[in-house]
Each structure stands twice: as C-alpha cells, then as structure tokens.
mmCIF file of the C-alpha atoms, coordinates in Angstrom:
data_MODEL
# 
_entry.id   MODEL 
# 
loop_
_atom_site.group_PDB 
_atom_site.id 
_atom_site.type_symbol 
_atom_site.label_atom_id 
_atom_site.label_alt_id 
_atom_site.label_comp_id 
_atom_site.label_asym_id 
_atom_site.label_entity_id 
_atom_site.label_seq_id 
_atom_site.pdbx_PDB_ins_code 
_atom_site.Cartn_x 
_atom_site.Cartn_y 
_atom_site.Cartn_z 
_atom_site.occupancy 
_atom_site.B_iso_or_equiv 
_atom_site.pdbx_formal_charge 
_atom_site.auth_seq_id 
_atom_site.auth_comp_id 
_atom_site.auth_asym_id 
_atom_site.auth_atom_id 
_atom_site.pdbx_PDB_model_num 
ATOM 1   C CA . MET A 1 1   ? -53.550 30.956 107.473 1.00 0.00 ? 1   MET A CA 1 
ATOM 2   C CA . ALA A 1 2   ? -52.243 33.501 104.968 1.00 0.00 ? 2   ALA A CA 1 
ATOM 3   C CA . TYR A 1 3   ? -48.747 33.061 106.367 1.00 0.00 ? 3   TYR A CA 1 
ATOM 4   C CA . VAL A 1 4   ? -48.799 29.206 105.935 1.00 0.00 ? 4   VAL A CA 1 
ATOM 5   C CA . VAL A 1 5   ? -50.033 29.395 102.403 1.00 0.00 ? 5   VAL A CA 1 
ATOM 6   C CA . ALA A 1 6   ? -47.295 32.122 101.569 1.00 0.00 ? 6   ALA A CA 1 
ATOM 7   C CA . ALA A 1 7   ? -44.517 29.997 103.425 1.00 0.00 ? 7   ALA A CA 1 
ATOM 8   C CA . LEU A 1 8   ? -45.666 26.741 101.316 1.00 0.00 ? 8   LEU A CA 1 
ATOM 9   C CA . VAL A 1 9   ? -45.638 28.867 97.995  1.00 0.00 ? 9   VAL A CA 1 
ATOM 10  C CA . VAL A 1 10  ? -42.089 30.165 98.680  1.00 0.00 ? 10  VAL A CA 1 
ATOM 11  C CA . THR A 1 11  ? -40.893 26.785 99.785  1.00 0.00 ? 11  THR A CA 1 
ATOM 12  C CA . ASN A 1 12  ? -42.145 25.089 96.567  1.00 0.00 ? 12  ASN A CA 1 
ATOM 13  C CA . VAL A 1 13  ? -40.867 27.712 94.442  1.00 0.00 ? 13  VAL A CA 1 
ATOM 14  C CA . LEU A 1 14  ? -37.329 27.217 95.934  1.00 0.00 ? 14  LEU A CA 1 
ATOM 15  C CA . THR A 1 15  ? -37.698 23.604 95.614  1.00 0.00 ? 15  THR A CA 1 
ATOM 16  C CA . LEU A 1 16  ? -38.456 23.738 91.829  1.00 0.00 ? 16  LEU A CA 1 
ATOM 17  C CA . LEU A 1 17  ? -35.501 26.213 91.505  1.00 0.00 ? 17  LEU A CA 1 
ATOM 18  C CA . ASN A 1 18  ? -33.297 23.816 93.289  1.00 0.00 ? 18  ASN A CA 1 
ATOM 19  C CA . LEU A 1 19  ? -34.387 20.899 91.245  1.00 0.00 ? 19  LEU A CA 1 
ATOM 20  C CA . LEU A 1 20  ? -33.738 22.968 87.850  1.00 0.00 ? 20  LEU A CA 1 
ATOM 21  C CA . LEU A 1 21  ? -30.166 23.593 88.982  1.00 0.00 ? 21  LEU A CA 1 
ATOM 22  C CA . LEU A 1 22  ? -29.649 19.877 89.926  1.00 0.00 ? 22  LEU A CA 1 
ATOM 23  C CA . PHE A 1 23  ? -30.648 19.001 86.433  1.00 0.00 ? 23  PHE A CA 1 
ATOM 24  C CA . GLY A 1 24  ? -28.147 21.387 84.899  1.00 0.00 ? 24  GLY A CA 1 
ATOM 25  C CA . VAL A 1 25  ? -25.279 20.027 87.088  1.00 0.00 ? 25  VAL A CA 1 
ATOM 26  C CA . ILE A 1 26  ? -26.119 16.626 86.043  1.00 0.00 ? 26  ILE A CA 1 
ATOM 27  C CA . ARG A 1 27  ? -26.167 17.435 82.369  1.00 0.00 ? 27  ARG A CA 1 
ATOM 28  C CA . ARG A 1 28  ? -22.757 19.053 82.599  1.00 0.00 ? 28  ARG A CA 1 
ATOM 29  C CA . LEU A 1 29  ? -21.276 16.041 84.378  1.00 0.00 ? 29  LEU A CA 1 
ATOM 30  C CA . ARG A 1 30  ? -22.525 13.699 81.576  1.00 0.00 ? 30  ARG A CA 1 
ATOM 31  C CA . GLU A 1 31  ? -21.051 16.103 79.009  1.00 0.00 ? 31  GLU A CA 1 
ATOM 32  C CA . GLN A 1 32  ? -17.711 16.029 80.779  1.00 0.00 ? 32  GLN A CA 1 
ATOM 33  C CA . GLN A 1 33  ? -17.696 12.342 80.852  1.00 0.00 ? 33  GLN A CA 1 
ATOM 34  C CA . ASN A 1 34  ? -18.346 12.112 77.166  1.00 0.00 ? 34  ASN A CA 1 
ATOM 35  C CA . ASN A 1 35  ? -15.591 14.640 76.283  1.00 0.00 ? 35  ASN A CA 1 
ATOM 36  C CA . PRO A 1 36  ? -12.302 13.556 77.962  1.00 0.00 ? 36  PRO A CA 1 
ATOM 37  C CA . VAL A 1 37  ? -9.689  16.303 78.265  1.00 0.00 ? 37  VAL A CA 1 
ATOM 38  C CA . PRO A 1 38  ? -7.506  16.259 75.108  1.00 0.00 ? 38  PRO A CA 1 
ATOM 39  C CA . PRO A 1 39  ? -3.716  15.428 75.775  1.00 0.00 ? 39  PRO A CA 1 
ATOM 40  C CA . GLY A 1 40  ? -1.454  18.357 75.540  1.00 0.00 ? 40  GLY A CA 1 
ATOM 41  C CA . ARG A 1 41  ? -2.808  20.434 78.389  1.00 0.00 ? 41  ARG A CA 1 
ATOM 42  C CA . PRO A 1 42  ? -0.171  21.211 80.910  1.00 0.00 ? 42  PRO A CA 1 
ATOM 43  C CA . GLY A 1 43  ? -0.672  19.319 84.116  1.00 0.00 ? 43  GLY A CA 1 
ATOM 44  C CA . PRO A 1 44  ? 1.035   18.650 87.380  1.00 0.00 ? 44  PRO A CA 1 
ATOM 45  C CA . ALA A 1 45  ? 2.815   15.744 85.867  1.00 0.00 ? 45  ALA A CA 1 
ATOM 46  C CA . SER A 1 46  ? 6.609   16.262 85.997  1.00 0.00 ? 46  SER A CA 1 
ATOM 47  C CA . LEU A 1 47  ? 9.817   17.934 86.766  1.00 0.00 ? 47  LEU A CA 1 
ATOM 48  C CA . PRO A 1 48  ? 10.745  21.143 84.825  1.00 0.00 ? 48  PRO A CA 1 
ATOM 49  C CA . VAL A 1 49  ? 12.736  21.142 81.490  1.00 0.00 ? 49  VAL A CA 1 
ATOM 50  C CA . GLY A 1 50  ? 16.542  21.090 82.231  1.00 0.00 ? 50  GLY A CA 1 
ATOM 51  C CA . THR A 1 51  ? 16.156  18.870 85.373  1.00 0.00 ? 51  THR A CA 1 
ATOM 52  C CA . PRO A 1 52  ? 18.467  15.890 85.286  1.00 0.00 ? 52  PRO A CA 1 
ATOM 53  C CA . ILE A 1 53  ? 16.570  12.725 85.903  1.00 0.00 ? 53  ILE A CA 1 
ATOM 54  C CA . GLU A 1 54  ? 17.671  10.425 88.789  1.00 0.00 ? 54  GLU A CA 1 
ATOM 55  C CA . ALA A 1 55  ? 19.550  7.214  87.784  1.00 0.00 ? 55  ALA A CA 1 
ATOM 56  C CA . PHE A 1 56  ? 17.358  4.233  87.634  1.00 0.00 ? 56  PHE A CA 1 
ATOM 57  C CA . THR A 1 57  ? 17.620  0.590  86.598  1.00 0.00 ? 57  THR A CA 1 
ATOM 58  C CA . THR A 1 58  ? 14.610  -1.569 85.881  1.00 0.00 ? 58  THR A CA 1 
ATOM 59  C CA . THR A 1 59  ? 13.539  -4.372 83.729  1.00 0.00 ? 59  THR A CA 1 
ATOM 60  C CA . ASP A 1 60  ? 11.216  -4.213 80.715  1.00 0.00 ? 60  ASP A CA 1 
ATOM 61  C CA . THR A 1 61  ? 8.664   -6.574 79.722  1.00 0.00 ? 61  THR A CA 1 
ATOM 62  C CA . ASP A 1 62  ? 11.097  -8.330 77.507  1.00 0.00 ? 62  ASP A CA 1 
ATOM 63  C CA . GLY A 1 63  ? 13.230  -9.067 80.308  1.00 0.00 ? 63  GLY A CA 1 
ATOM 64  C CA . ARG A 1 64  ? 15.958  -6.712 79.257  1.00 0.00 ? 64  ARG A CA 1 
ATOM 65  C CA . THR A 1 65  ? 17.488  -4.214 81.759  1.00 0.00 ? 65  THR A CA 1 
ATOM 66  C CA . LEU A 1 66  ? 16.649  -0.625 81.330  1.00 0.00 ? 66  LEU A CA 1 
ATOM 67  C CA . ALA A 1 67  ? 18.810  2.145  82.791  1.00 0.00 ? 67  ALA A CA 1 
ATOM 68  C CA . ARG A 1 68  ? 18.655  5.920  82.444  1.00 0.00 ? 68  ARG A CA 1 
ATOM 69  C CA . ASP A 1 69  ? 22.407  5.989  81.423  1.00 0.00 ? 69  ASP A CA 1 
ATOM 70  C CA . ALA A 1 70  ? 21.785  3.641  78.544  1.00 0.00 ? 70  ALA A CA 1 
ATOM 71  C CA . LEU A 1 71  ? 18.926  5.846  77.060  1.00 0.00 ? 71  LEU A CA 1 
ATOM 72  C CA . PRO A 1 72  ? 20.173  7.457  73.631  1.00 0.00 ? 72  PRO A CA 1 
ATOM 73  C CA . ASP A 1 73  ? 20.167  11.228 73.081  1.00 0.00 ? 73  ASP A CA 1 
ATOM 74  C CA . GLY A 1 74  ? 16.584  12.309 72.186  1.00 0.00 ? 74  GLY A CA 1 
ATOM 75  C CA . ALA A 1 75  ? 14.902  9.326  73.978  1.00 0.00 ? 75  ALA A CA 1 
ATOM 76  C CA . VAL A 1 76  ? 11.189  9.661  74.536  1.00 0.00 ? 76  VAL A CA 1 
ATOM 77  C CA . VAL A 1 77  ? 9.740   8.257  77.781  1.00 0.00 ? 77  VAL A CA 1 
ATOM 78  C CA . ALA A 1 78  ? 6.039   8.285  78.185  1.00 0.00 ? 78  ALA A CA 1 
ATOM 79  C CA . PHE A 1 79  ? 3.726   7.316  81.133  1.00 0.00 ? 79  PHE A CA 1 
ATOM 80  C CA . PHE A 1 80  ? 0.286   5.928  80.827  1.00 0.00 ? 80  PHE A CA 1 
ATOM 81  C CA . SER A 1 81  ? -2.267  4.676  83.296  1.00 0.00 ? 81  SER A CA 1 
ATOM 82  C CA . PRO A 1 82  ? -5.090  2.353  82.403  1.00 0.00 ? 82  PRO A CA 1 
ATOM 83  C CA . GLY A 1 83  ? -8.532  3.816  82.911  1.00 0.00 ? 83  GLY A CA 1 
ATOM 84  C CA . CYS A 1 84  ? -7.066  7.438  82.244  1.00 0.00 ? 84  CYS A CA 1 
ATOM 85  C CA . ALA A 1 85  ? -9.224  9.022  79.470  1.00 0.00 ? 85  ALA A CA 1 
ATOM 86  C CA . PRO A 1 86  ? -6.462  11.322 78.254  1.00 0.00 ? 86  PRO A CA 1 
ATOM 87  C CA . CYS A 1 87  ? -4.093  8.373  78.194  1.00 0.00 ? 87  CYS A CA 1 
ATOM 88  C CA . GLU A 1 88  ? -6.687  6.611  75.764  1.00 0.00 ? 88  GLU A CA 1 
ATOM 89  C CA . VAL A 1 89  ? -6.675  9.562  73.521  1.00 0.00 ? 89  VAL A CA 1 
ATOM 90  C CA . LEU A 1 90  ? -2.729  9.913  73.493  1.00 0.00 ? 90  LEU A CA 1 
ATOM 91  C CA . ARG A 1 91  ? -1.994  6.190  72.941  1.00 0.00 ? 91  ARG A CA 1 
ATOM 92  C CA . PRO A 1 92  ? -2.532  5.971  69.138  1.00 0.00 ? 92  PRO A CA 1 
ATOM 93  C CA . LYS A 1 93  ? -0.753  9.170  68.696  1.00 0.00 ? 93  LYS A CA 1 
ATOM 94  C CA . PHE A 1 94  ? 2.182   7.929  70.824  1.00 0.00 ? 94  PHE A CA 1 
ATOM 95  C CA . VAL A 1 95  ? 2.273   4.602  68.745  1.00 0.00 ? 95  VAL A CA 1 
ATOM 96  C CA . ALA A 1 96  ? 2.315   6.571  65.430  1.00 0.00 ? 96  ALA A CA 1 
ATOM 97  C CA . HIS A 1 97  ? 5.062   8.890  66.781  1.00 0.00 ? 97  HIS A CA 1 
ATOM 98  C CA . ALA A 1 98  ? 7.156   5.914  67.990  1.00 0.00 ? 98  ALA A CA 1 
ATOM 99  C CA . GLU A 1 99  ? 6.795   4.187  64.691  1.00 0.00 ? 99  GLU A CA 1 
ATOM 100 C CA . SER A 1 100 ? 8.239   7.298  62.872  1.00 0.00 ? 100 SER A CA 1 
ATOM 101 C CA . ARG A 1 101 ? 11.375  7.395  65.079  1.00 0.00 ? 101 ARG A CA 1 
ATOM 102 C CA . PRO A 1 102 ? 14.561  6.312  63.691  1.00 0.00 ? 102 PRO A CA 1 
ATOM 103 C CA . GLY A 1 103 ? 16.429  3.709  65.845  1.00 0.00 ? 103 GLY A CA 1 
ATOM 104 C CA . GLY A 1 104 ? 13.359  1.482  66.623  1.00 0.00 ? 104 GLY A CA 1 
ATOM 105 C CA . ARG A 1 105 ? 12.314  0.566  69.999  1.00 0.00 ? 105 ARG A CA 1 
ATOM 106 C CA . ASP A 1 106 ? 15.539  1.436  71.860  1.00 0.00 ? 106 ASP A CA 1 
ATOM 107 C CA . GLY A 1 107 ? 14.974  5.153  71.989  1.00 0.00 ? 107 GLY A CA 1 
ATOM 108 C CA . VAL A 1 108 ? 11.276  5.026  73.054  1.00 0.00 ? 108 VAL A CA 1 
ATOM 109 C CA . VAL A 1 109 ? 10.101  3.908  76.548  1.00 0.00 ? 109 VAL A CA 1 
ATOM 110 C CA . ALA A 1 110 ? 6.453   3.470  77.667  1.00 0.00 ? 110 ALA A CA 1 
ATOM 111 C CA . VAL A 1 111 ? 5.814   3.117  81.364  1.00 0.00 ? 111 VAL A CA 1 
ATOM 112 C CA . VAL A 1 112 ? 2.392   1.813  82.162  1.00 0.00 ? 112 VAL A CA 1 
ATOM 113 C CA . VAL A 1 113 ? 1.445   2.401  85.813  1.00 0.00 ? 113 VAL A CA 1 
ATOM 114 C CA . GLY A 1 114 ? -1.332  0.047  87.200  1.00 0.00 ? 114 GLY A CA 1 
ATOM 115 C CA . PRO A 1 115 ? -2.041  -3.156 88.510  1.00 0.00 ? 115 PRO A CA 1 
ATOM 116 C CA . PRO A 1 116 ? -0.876  -5.966 86.234  1.00 0.00 ? 116 PRO A CA 1 
ATOM 117 C CA . SER A 1 117 ? -4.307  -7.188 85.587  1.00 0.00 ? 117 SER A CA 1 
ATOM 118 C CA . GLU A 1 118 ? -5.192  -3.773 84.006  1.00 0.00 ? 118 GLU A CA 1 
ATOM 119 C CA . THR A 1 119 ? -2.054  -3.159 82.155  1.00 0.00 ? 119 THR A CA 1 
ATOM 120 C CA . ALA A 1 120 ? -2.134  -6.118 79.732  1.00 0.00 ? 120 ALA A CA 1 
ATOM 121 C CA . GLU A 1 121 ? -3.847  -4.060 76.856  1.00 0.00 ? 121 GLU A CA 1 
ATOM 122 C CA . TYR A 1 122 ? -1.476  -1.248 77.006  1.00 0.00 ? 122 TYR A CA 1 
ATOM 123 C CA . VAL A 1 123 ? 1.549   -3.633 76.987  1.00 0.00 ? 123 VAL A CA 1 
ATOM 124 C CA . SER A 1 124 ? 0.303   -5.455 73.998  1.00 0.00 ? 124 SER A CA 1 
ATOM 125 C CA . LEU A 1 125 ? -0.351  -2.326 71.998  1.00 0.00 ? 125 LEU A CA 1 
ATOM 126 C CA . LEU A 1 126 ? 2.919   -0.323 73.007  1.00 0.00 ? 126 LEU A CA 1 
ATOM 127 C CA . ALA A 1 127 ? 5.407   -3.313 72.885  1.00 0.00 ? 127 ALA A CA 1 
ATOM 128 C CA . PRO A 1 128 ? 5.736   -3.450 69.123  1.00 0.00 ? 128 PRO A CA 1 
ATOM 129 C CA . VAL A 1 129 ? 6.986   0.222  69.216  1.00 0.00 ? 129 VAL A CA 1 
ATOM 130 C CA . ALA A 1 130 ? 8.433   0.871  72.506  1.00 0.00 ? 130 ALA A CA 1 
ATOM 131 C CA . ARG A 1 131 ? 10.382  -0.847 75.369  1.00 0.00 ? 131 ARG A CA 1 
ATOM 132 C CA . VAL A 1 132 ? 7.433   -1.168 77.944  1.00 0.00 ? 132 VAL A CA 1 
ATOM 133 C CA . VAL A 1 133 ? 7.898   -1.148 81.723  1.00 0.00 ? 133 VAL A CA 1 
ATOM 134 C CA . VAL A 1 134 ? 5.004   -1.984 84.059  1.00 0.00 ? 134 VAL A CA 1 
ATOM 135 C CA . GLU A 1 135 ? 5.107   -0.420 87.526  1.00 0.00 ? 135 GLU A CA 1 
ATOM 136 C CA . GLU A 1 136 ? 2.674   -0.540 90.431  1.00 0.00 ? 136 GLU A CA 1 
ATOM 137 C CA . PRO A 1 137 ? 1.201   2.719  91.372  1.00 0.00 ? 137 PRO A CA 1 
ATOM 138 C CA . GLY A 1 138 ? 3.450   4.420  93.904  1.00 0.00 ? 138 GLY A CA 1 
ATOM 139 C CA . GLN A 1 139 ? 6.148   1.777  93.757  1.00 0.00 ? 139 GLN A CA 1 
ATOM 140 C CA . GLY A 1 140 ? 7.806   2.226  90.451  1.00 0.00 ? 140 GLY A CA 1 
ATOM 141 C CA . VAL A 1 141 ? 11.501  3.318  90.074  1.00 0.00 ? 141 VAL A CA 1 
ATOM 142 C CA . VAL A 1 142 ? 10.989  4.924  86.669  1.00 0.00 ? 142 VAL A CA 1 
ATOM 143 C CA . ALA A 1 143 ? 7.930   6.980  87.721  1.00 0.00 ? 143 ALA A CA 1 
ATOM 144 C CA . ALA A 1 144 ? 9.862   8.167  90.825  1.00 0.00 ? 144 ALA A CA 1 
ATOM 145 C CA . ALA A 1 145 ? 12.965  9.197  88.879  1.00 0.00 ? 145 ALA A CA 1 
ATOM 146 C CA . PHE A 1 146 ? 10.714  11.441 86.703  1.00 0.00 ? 146 PHE A CA 1 
ATOM 147 C CA . ALA A 1 147 ? 8.529   12.502 89.635  1.00 0.00 ? 147 ALA A CA 1 
ATOM 148 C CA . VAL A 1 148 ? 5.421   11.732 87.728  1.00 0.00 ? 148 VAL A CA 1 
ATOM 149 C CA . THR A 1 149 ? 2.243   12.807 89.394  1.00 0.00 ? 149 THR A CA 1 
ATOM 150 C CA . GLY A 1 150 ? -0.341  12.888 86.584  1.00 0.00 ? 150 GLY A CA 1 
ATOM 151 C CA . TYR A 1 151 ? -1.019  11.038 83.496  1.00 0.00 ? 151 TYR A CA 1 
ATOM 152 C CA . PRO A 1 152 ? -0.318  10.937 80.548  1.00 0.00 ? 152 PRO A CA 1 
ATOM 153 C CA . ALA A 1 153 ? 3.265   12.412 80.861  1.00 0.00 ? 153 ALA A CA 1 
ATOM 154 C CA . VAL A 1 154 ? 5.714   12.475 77.854  1.00 0.00 ? 154 VAL A CA 1 
ATOM 155 C CA . PHE A 1 155 ? 9.410   13.450 78.330  1.00 0.00 ? 155 PHE A CA 1 
ATOM 156 C CA . GLN A 1 156 ? 12.302  13.811 75.781  1.00 0.00 ? 156 GLN A CA 1 
ATOM 157 C CA . LEU A 1 157 ? 15.741  13.526 77.224  1.00 0.00 ? 157 LEU A CA 1 
ATOM 158 C CA . ASP A 1 158 ? 19.114  14.586 76.209  1.00 0.00 ? 158 ASP A CA 1 
ATOM 159 C CA . GLY A 1 159 ? 22.222  12.272 76.056  1.00 0.00 ? 159 GLY A CA 1 
ATOM 160 C CA . GLU A 1 160 ? 23.105  13.324 79.688  1.00 0.00 ? 160 GLU A CA 1 
ATOM 161 C CA . GLY A 1 161 ? 19.602  12.411 81.168  1.00 0.00 ? 161 GLY A CA 1 
ATOM 162 C CA . ARG A 1 162 ? 18.211  15.941 81.324  1.00 0.00 ? 162 ARG A CA 1 
ATOM 163 C CA . ILE A 1 163 ? 14.686  16.795 80.308  1.00 0.00 ? 163 ILE A CA 1 
ATOM 164 C CA . LEU A 1 164 ? 14.491  18.526 77.094  1.00 0.00 ? 164 LEU A CA 1 
ATOM 165 C CA . LEU A 1 165 ? 10.705  18.401 76.811  1.00 0.00 ? 165 LEU A CA 1 
ATOM 166 C CA . SER A 1 166 ? 7.933   17.766 79.253  1.00 0.00 ? 166 SER A CA 1 
ATOM 167 C CA . ASP A 1 167 ? 4.361   17.461 78.034  1.00 0.00 ? 167 ASP A CA 1 
ATOM 168 C CA . ALA A 1 168 ? 1.139   15.571 78.071  1.00 0.00 ? 168 ALA A CA 1 
ATOM 169 C CA . SER A 1 169 ? 1.186   14.888 74.347  1.00 0.00 ? 169 SER A CA 1 
ATOM 170 C CA . VAL A 1 170 ? 3.725   13.888 71.508  1.00 0.00 ? 170 VAL A CA 1 
ATOM 171 C CA . ASP A 1 171 ? 2.915   17.069 69.291  1.00 0.00 ? 171 ASP A CA 1 
ATOM 172 C CA . ARG A 1 172 ? 5.963   19.051 70.285  1.00 0.00 ? 172 ARG A CA 1 
ATOM 173 C CA . LEU A 1 173 ? 8.466   16.057 70.364  1.00 0.00 ? 173 LEU A CA 1 
ATOM 174 C CA . ALA A 1 174 ? 11.581  16.426 68.037  1.00 0.00 ? 174 ALA A CA 1 
ATOM 175 C CA . VAL A 1 175 ? 12.175  13.417 65.784  1.00 0.00 ? 175 VAL A CA 1 
ATOM 176 C CA . PRO A 1 176 ? 15.981  12.949 65.533  1.00 0.00 ? 176 PRO A CA 1 
ATOM 177 C CA . ALA A 1 177 ? 17.652  12.545 62.050  1.00 0.00 ? 177 ALA A CA 1 
ATOM 178 C CA . ALA A 1 178 ? 18.281  9.191  60.998  1.00 0.00 ? 178 ALA A CA 1 
# 
C-alpha cells in the first residue's frame, strides 16, 4: 500500500509541475501575440545587395505598365502582405518616407501580396504615395524577380536595376536629392 501512495504522490507532483510549465508557455505566447516583431530585423526576405533584379513587366492598380527598366535611380520597392504584423508596423513609416521623396509616386512601388479581397485596405492607403501592384501569393512577377520569401521587404535600386539596399524597414533608405 505504501508503494501505491508514493506513486500517487509522485504522479500528482509531476502533474502539478507540468501544469505550471504549461501556464508559463501560454503566458509567453500571449505576450508574443501582443508585441509584433518590429521591422528592421533581417529576415529571409531577399536577394543580396548588388544583385541585378530580373526584368519584369506588370500592371499597377492605375492600369499603367510598370517595368524594371523604367524605374528611376534610387527607386524604392516594398513588399507587404495583409495579416502580417510587421507589415502593419512598417506601413505608416513607409507612407511617410514615400511622401518625403522627391519625384512623387514614380520612384516608389508598393507590392501587396495576397488575395484581392484582403488587399483593398493596403491599396487605398498606399496608392496616394506609391505605384501599387497587387499579386497573388506565389504567382507574382515582381515578387519572383526580387525572390521575396518574407514580409515586409524593402529594396532600393540603382539606375541599372541592381539592389542597393535590402531591409525590412525604411530607416536606412537614402532619399535622393531633388
């Protein structure tokens, strides 16, 4: 009988310890949900600096043709995905940066990757400051040209279509002189 009591005591102690650990894990997961990862952390989002971007041609939401060869020196191309917490954090900073760039919308491209039903909010907020392209996940020519695998991704290009900067933020982007 003593062995049964000892086994029950050990089992109950282990169960309580397991329950405490489970509550700790749940608390940590809730903290992570409430604190999205800030943009600017390097991720698996892109090709390395100096890589030439493959030529692409697509149509923006205004119905205008957008091609890599037509992008000006210093052009900024950013990739967003609806439902991406870091994209939500980056979006207002991107809009502010785009507004501060000389030359208007032609030197700023925002690619929103997602189903059309989910991209409308991004398009309405980004269209006043950038040329916006909407692409389906895994089917976009612009995302394929930049080899984007994570969001957000921000690129700055030189006049020959090579990557000058690749980041997940706009903090390091150069603003060309007017």
